[in-house]
Amino acid sequence: MMISLEIVNGLKSILEDFYGKEDFYPLHIPVFDHVEQQYLKECIESTFVSSVGKQIDEVEKMLVEYTGAKYAVAVVNGTAAQQVALRLAGVEKDTEVITQAMTFVATTNAILYNGAIPIFVDVDKENMGLCPKSLRDFLEINAELKNGKCFNKTSGKRISAVTPMHTFGFAASIIEIKAVCDEWNIPLVEDSAEAVGSFVDGKHLGTFGLLGVLSFNGNKVITAGGGGAILTNDEELAKKAKYLTTTAKVPHKWEYVHDEMGYNYRMPNLNASLLKAQLEKLPTLLASKRELTNRYIEFFSNKSIKFKTEKAPNKTNYWLNTILLSDRAERDEFLEATNSNGIMTRPAWTLMNELPMFKECQTTDLTNSIWLADRIVNITSSPKL
Ligand SMILES: *Cc1c(COP(=O)(O)O)cnc(C)c1O
């Protein structure tokens, strides 16, 4: 096998130079300074640590400013955001939701939480996001419009949403995906959990569909400890998002009336305080990540390993830097060589259709998903301050 010590040592010297000498280089860790400490201290002193507080309103405003979405609703995590966004898009029990086979399990769990059934289509070989051609082919073969609604002819069920995922922060072909969704009258919900700070032609990911979702988990570009957000340009949906995530409580001075099944999914003010500090330093963190990426680009430019880069007019956050090995055996060899040498690396997720709970789900041909899953490795990507 061909993974030489030269590659592992080369990576190690990049990491030593960038982060300083360490015994272990994790994949992606958050970085904080005195500002996070200060905001958390202020939050605790205010006693508003839970589901009400001014930092929640502040981060929602900051998210609107940064992403360009008209509305942002902060919630407990990205999975909850995805669950509620799908429900708001009209996903119901016994309907079907189309997503990609290569994604994190949260995308698919959120479909199940709504009682719906996932369908897995292939990803694009270049950008690793849902492939618009695979989606179109699936619909042309399997779908029909009845009274303006899209139905699966094979199962008889309504197709209630399409939810692509922007893999590792690289933009999926979202404009083409949206065109197919519009043609078939299917609501588009973007799982942009990994894409905070990623744009297509200056427009932030998560703002192309009816709704978009962000995650602020500890391993993401910025963190709230745990947290997520629902983005939309639709005022009614934004109001409904806030209402559903606040136990569907009918506003009243003292009465407790809830007129639908709601959720306790509001982001606590304690988490919002951490997120506020992180949002303030987001441009700095992205610049730091890009500096590391540029070193990788140079390093891999004369190697047989392909390093994934953004394609204009897309701008990626380089959440997880990604390389492609030549096959699964070489991938495993690389994973072994790096992880046993203090450099944390990881493969892509096991494809959704291979997981026991999704084995019976309908899929398209998944050639690209299988090809990529055999080759992808994510390498150290943390920012530094
Ligand atoms: C991180 C992630 C989520 C969920 O986010 P949490 O905040 O961890 O719940 C959803 N989808 C994808 C693709 C993710 O990477």
XYZ file of C-alpha atoms and ligand atoms in Angstrom:
400
model
C 0.000 0.000 0.000
C 1.091 3.480 -0.750
C 0.426 5.765 2.245
C 3.972 6.743 2.955
C 5.371 7.973 6.198
C 6.171 11.113 4.223
C 2.461 12.033 4.038
C 1.810 11.462 7.741
C 4.970 13.345 8.721
C 4.140 16.128 6.285
C 0.696 16.551 7.845
C 2.187 16.479 11.308
C 4.617 19.261 10.488
C 1.757 21.418 9.116
C -0.180 20.844 12.358
C 2.830 21.503 14.581
C 3.528 24.699 12.746
C -0.128 25.827 12.865
C -1.183 24.792 16.386
C 2.151 24.260 18.131
C 3.529 20.890 19.200
C 0.817 18.619 20.680
C 0.550 14.895 21.393
C -2.875 14.779 19.784
C -4.586 16.898 17.131
C -8.387 16.558 17.378
C -10.616 16.852 14.310
C -12.489 20.026 15.211
C -12.540 21.653 18.628
C -14.104 24.970 19.626
C -11.946 27.888 20.706
C -12.917 30.492 23.317
C -11.392 33.523 24.941
C -12.355 35.950 27.705
C -15.442 37.118 25.767
C -17.250 33.763 26.121
C -16.386 33.780 29.827
C -17.631 37.326 30.245
C -20.973 36.725 28.495
C -21.566 33.514 30.426
C -20.763 35.256 33.691
C -23.179 38.086 32.844
C -25.852 35.565 31.932
C -25.470 33.672 35.222
C -25.492 36.911 37.210
C -28.707 37.993 35.473
C -30.333 34.667 36.577
C -31.850 34.425 33.082
C -30.114 31.156 32.231
C -33.068 29.273 30.812
C -35.569 29.621 27.972
C -36.088 33.396 28.217
C -33.426 36.102 28.032
C -31.991 38.897 26.007
C -29.092 36.930 24.516
C -31.588 34.643 22.745
C -33.118 37.644 20.993
C -29.649 39.014 20.263
C -28.332 35.847 18.600
C -31.500 35.553 16.520
C -30.902 39.103 15.293
C -27.234 38.369 14.611
C -28.168 35.249 12.643
C -30.589 37.269 10.531
C -27.869 39.827 9.819
C -25.202 37.257 9.037
C -27.245 34.863 6.887
C -29.563 37.342 5.205
C -32.581 35.196 6.146
C -35.569 37.346 7.171
C -36.146 35.286 10.324
C -34.069 33.037 12.581
C -35.432 31.005 15.486
C -32.855 29.668 17.952
C -33.494 26.146 19.272
C -31.834 23.483 21.453
C -29.924 21.727 18.678
C -29.699 21.188 14.948
C -31.639 17.939 14.993
C -34.592 19.622 16.725
C -34.366 22.466 14.208
C -34.512 19.940 11.371
C -37.458 18.104 12.948
C -39.513 21.279 13.361
C -38.507 22.707 9.967
C -39.781 19.540 8.270
C -43.059 19.710 10.185
C -43.454 23.373 9.206
C -42.874 22.431 5.569
C -45.878 20.092 5.789
C -44.204 16.768 6.546
C -46.754 14.481 8.233
C -47.104 10.891 9.366
C -46.979 8.384 6.503
C -45.629 10.821 3.951
C -42.181 10.484 2.362
C -39.172 12.801 2.488
C -36.343 12.641 -0.036
C -32.808 13.093 1.239
C -29.318 11.904 0.328
C -27.852 8.521 1.275
C -24.593 10.121 2.386
C -25.454 12.297 5.363
C -25.272 12.360 9.149
C -27.995 10.298 10.809
C -29.639 13.432 12.302
C -30.994 14.413 8.868
C -32.795 11.092 8.627
C -33.832 10.816 12.284
C -35.611 14.168 11.939
C -37.709 12.620 9.167
C -38.627 9.668 11.426
C -39.519 11.998 14.319
C -42.283 13.346 12.075
C -43.585 9.841 11.398
C -42.421 10.116 7.789
C -40.369 7.712 5.674
C -37.047 8.611 4.060
C -36.160 7.985 0.417
C -32.441 8.081 -0.411
C -31.085 9.537 -3.629
C -27.470 9.795 -4.751
C -25.040 12.647 -4.116
C -23.039 14.698 -6.584
C -19.531 13.294 -6.999
C -17.918 16.747 -6.860
C -19.773 18.657 -4.124
C -20.948 15.593 -2.122
C -24.457 17.067 -1.666
C -27.789 15.753 -2.988
C -27.516 15.273 -6.758
C -30.231 17.196 -8.670
C -30.048 14.739 -11.562
C -30.570 11.771 -9.260
C -33.536 13.613 -7.699
C -35.040 14.456 -11.098
C -34.606 10.908 -12.413
C -36.204 9.476 -9.273
C -39.221 11.773 -9.589
C -39.637 11.221 -13.330
C -39.745 7.454 -12.848
C -41.655 7.273 -9.552
C -43.733 10.407 -9.033
C -46.948 11.964 -10.261
C -48.712 15.242 -9.508
C -52.287 14.958 -8.215
C -54.129 18.221 -7.486
C -50.771 19.977 -7.418
C -49.310 17.572 -4.866
C -46.504 15.135 -5.513
C -47.180 11.422 -4.931
C -44.954 8.362 -5.161
C -46.646 6.000 -7.652
C -44.853 2.982 -6.149
C -45.873 3.507 -2.521
C -48.949 5.702 -3.053
C -47.634 8.091 -0.399
C -47.286 11.858 -0.673
C -43.736 13.188 -1.064
C -43.874 16.008 1.461
C -40.349 17.479 1.341
C -36.871 17.298 -0.142
C -34.047 17.856 2.320
C -30.538 18.078 0.864
C -27.490 18.405 3.099
C -24.492 20.663 2.448
C -21.751 18.149 3.171
C -18.826 19.345 5.330
C -19.804 22.948 4.483
C -19.518 22.531 0.697
C -22.601 23.811 -1.104
C -24.825 21.237 -2.782
C -26.153 22.264 -6.239
C -28.897 24.098 -4.404
C -30.169 26.234 -7.299
C -30.651 23.156 -9.502
C -32.206 21.220 -6.597
C -34.647 24.064 -5.986
C -35.622 24.085 -9.679
C -36.533 20.366 -9.511
C -38.479 20.896 -6.260
C -40.413 23.795 -7.825
C -41.230 21.696 -10.886
C -42.718 18.969 -8.679
C -44.176 21.369 -6.112
C -42.225 19.842 -3.212
C -41.108 22.074 -0.296
C -37.325 22.380 0.082
C -35.769 22.247 3.563
C -31.977 22.696 3.603
C -29.988 20.814 6.207
C -27.272 23.482 6.485
C -26.132 22.206 9.886
C -22.530 22.015 8.653
C -22.646 25.168 6.557
C -22.498 28.169 8.907
C -20.315 30.602 6.953
C -20.834 28.953 3.528
C -22.311 30.850 0.587
C -23.358 30.464 -3.039
C -22.760 33.662 -4.967
C -22.886 35.681 -1.750
C -26.111 34.064 -0.486
C -25.823 32.061 2.732
C -26.734 28.381 2.620
C -30.021 27.609 4.320
C -31.705 30.610 2.686
C -32.529 29.003 -0.688
C -35.354 26.738 0.425
C -38.613 27.335 2.268
C -36.694 26.694 5.500
C -33.065 26.066 6.441
C -31.406 24.615 9.500
C -28.136 25.415 11.301
C -26.303 23.549 14.073
C -24.126 24.945 16.849
C -23.001 21.631 18.278
C -19.534 21.511 19.863
C -17.858 20.112 16.743
C -19.336 22.633 14.305
C -17.773 25.884 13.043
C -19.183 27.818 16.002
C -20.856 26.406 19.072
C -23.513 27.198 21.644
C -22.525 24.109 23.638
C -25.588 22.639 21.986
C -27.845 24.658 19.745
C -29.455 25.132 16.383
C -31.529 27.557 14.380
C -34.380 27.532 11.886
C -34.056 30.060 9.048
C -36.904 31.240 6.824
C -38.074 34.255 4.852
C -41.720 33.469 5.606
C -43.141 35.455 8.508
C -45.948 32.973 9.238
C -43.532 30.032 9.336
C -41.152 31.956 11.592
C -43.961 32.724 14.042
C -45.089 29.133 13.923
C -41.504 27.936 14.492
C -41.230 29.999 17.644
C -44.666 28.924 18.825
C -44.125 25.193 18.230
C -40.705 25.252 19.911
C -42.248 27.064 22.899
C -44.755 24.285 23.742
C -47.371 25.718 21.336
C -48.566 28.046 24.046
C -51.290 30.514 23.170
C -50.077 33.957 24.338
C -51.972 35.057 27.447
C -51.122 37.018 30.588
C -51.730 34.092 32.913
C -53.626 31.250 31.257
C -51.780 28.123 30.138
C -53.469 27.048 26.942
C -51.700 24.974 24.299
C -53.651 24.323 21.130
C -51.309 21.854 19.364
C -48.626 19.327 20.214
C -45.606 21.553 20.816
C -42.020 21.068 21.916
C -39.744 22.454 24.612
C -37.025 23.239 22.079
C -36.117 26.854 22.825
C -32.405 27.591 23.066
C -31.536 28.404 26.706
C -30.128 31.865 27.334
C -26.965 30.297 28.783
C -26.252 28.675 25.416
C -27.221 31.834 23.566
C -24.641 33.750 25.612
C -21.878 31.411 24.457
C -23.181 31.576 20.891
C -23.233 35.375 20.930
C -19.491 35.468 21.636
C -18.895 32.830 18.964
C -20.939 34.715 16.356
C -18.902 37.836 17.055
C -15.693 35.986 16.250
C -17.092 33.906 13.352
C -15.199 35.883 10.636
C -11.952 35.462 12.593
C -12.541 31.729 13.021
C -13.334 31.276 9.323
C -10.175 33.156 8.363
C -8.117 30.971 10.675
C -9.627 27.802 9.213
C -8.890 29.073 5.715
C -5.272 29.705 6.633
C -4.908 26.036 7.604
C -6.774 24.992 4.433
C -4.347 26.964 2.284
C -1.460 25.035 3.811
C -3.223 21.770 3.005
C -3.877 22.910 -0.567
C -0.196 23.578 -1.061
C 0.829 20.324 0.619
C -1.482 18.118 -1.440
C -0.873 19.956 -4.740
C 1.970 17.581 -5.703
C 0.519 14.412 -4.094
C -1.713 11.710 -5.508
C -4.314 12.420 -2.786
C -7.057 14.820 -3.904
C -7.882 17.713 -1.546
C -11.434 19.096 -1.936
C -11.622 22.824 -2.647
C -14.478 25.272 -3.176
C -15.624 26.060 -6.719
C -16.564 29.665 -7.598
C -19.077 31.218 -7.045
C -19.347 29.003 -3.963
C -17.553 29.906 -0.771
C -17.164 27.137 1.787
C -16.479 27.414 5.495
C -14.079 24.429 5.229
C -15.829 23.044 8.295
C -14.080 19.710 7.791
C -11.188 19.639 5.357
C -11.690 16.668 3.059
C -9.363 14.451 1.073
C -10.063 11.543 -1.275
C -7.931 8.414 -1.106
C -7.734 6.069 -4.080
C -9.876 3.264 -2.650
C -11.289 1.841 0.578
C -8.133 -0.111 1.442
C -5.973 2.996 1.096
C -8.554 4.995 3.039
C -8.374 2.538 5.930
C -4.605 2.521 5.804
C -4.565 6.324 6.005
C -7.063 6.326 8.898
C -4.898 3.823 10.758
C -1.616 5.657 10.056
C -2.952 9.051 11.190
C -5.082 8.012 14.172
C -2.247 5.936 15.619
C 0.107 8.897 15.174
C -1.768 11.548 17.145
C -3.681 12.981 14.176
C -7.430 12.492 14.421
C -9.048 11.772 11.061
C -12.365 10.135 10.182
C -14.212 8.582 7.267
C -17.581 9.720 5.924
C -20.672 8.272 7.625
C -21.953 4.803 6.837
C -24.553 5.354 4.116
C -28.064 5.770 5.521
C -29.538 2.899 3.469
C -27.014 0.532 5.110
C -28.187 1.331 8.667
C -30.570 -1.276 10.131
C -33.473 1.138 10.679
C -33.391 2.400 7.068
C -32.640 -0.859 5.226
C -36.146 -1.131 3.763
C -36.267 2.427 2.411
C -36.523 3.162 -1.292
C -33.251 4.319 -2.908
C -31.975 5.306 -6.326
C -28.744 4.065 -7.808
C -26.110 5.199 -5.287
C -22.918 4.912 -7.339
C -21.469 8.269 -6.263
C -22.387 7.818 -2.599
C -20.641 4.438 -2.509
C -17.645 5.765 -4.436
C -17.246 8.731 -2.069
C -17.860 6.766 1.127
C -14.990 4.466 0.100
C -12.579 7.375 -0.322
C -13.461 10.356 1.897
C -11.341 11.212 4.909
C -11.784 14.368 6.992
C -8.577 15.782 8.412
C -7.827 18.127 11.311
C -9.756 21.371 10.845
C -9.985 23.315 14.151
C -9.544 27.062 14.045
C -7.161 28.820 16.420
C -7.341 32.261 17.976
C -24.509 18.297 13.197
C -25.541 17.909 12.233
C -26.911 17.922 12.522
C -27.500 18.061 13.878
O -27.009 18.937 14.698
P -27.043 18.795 16.286
O -26.953 20.226 16.677
O -25.841 17.998 16.655
O -28.325 18.168 16.676
C -27.819 17.669 11.518
N -27.424 17.381 10.289
C -26.120 17.321 9.968
C -25.755 17.000 8.591
C -25.133 17.567 10.923
O -23.850 17.475 10.581
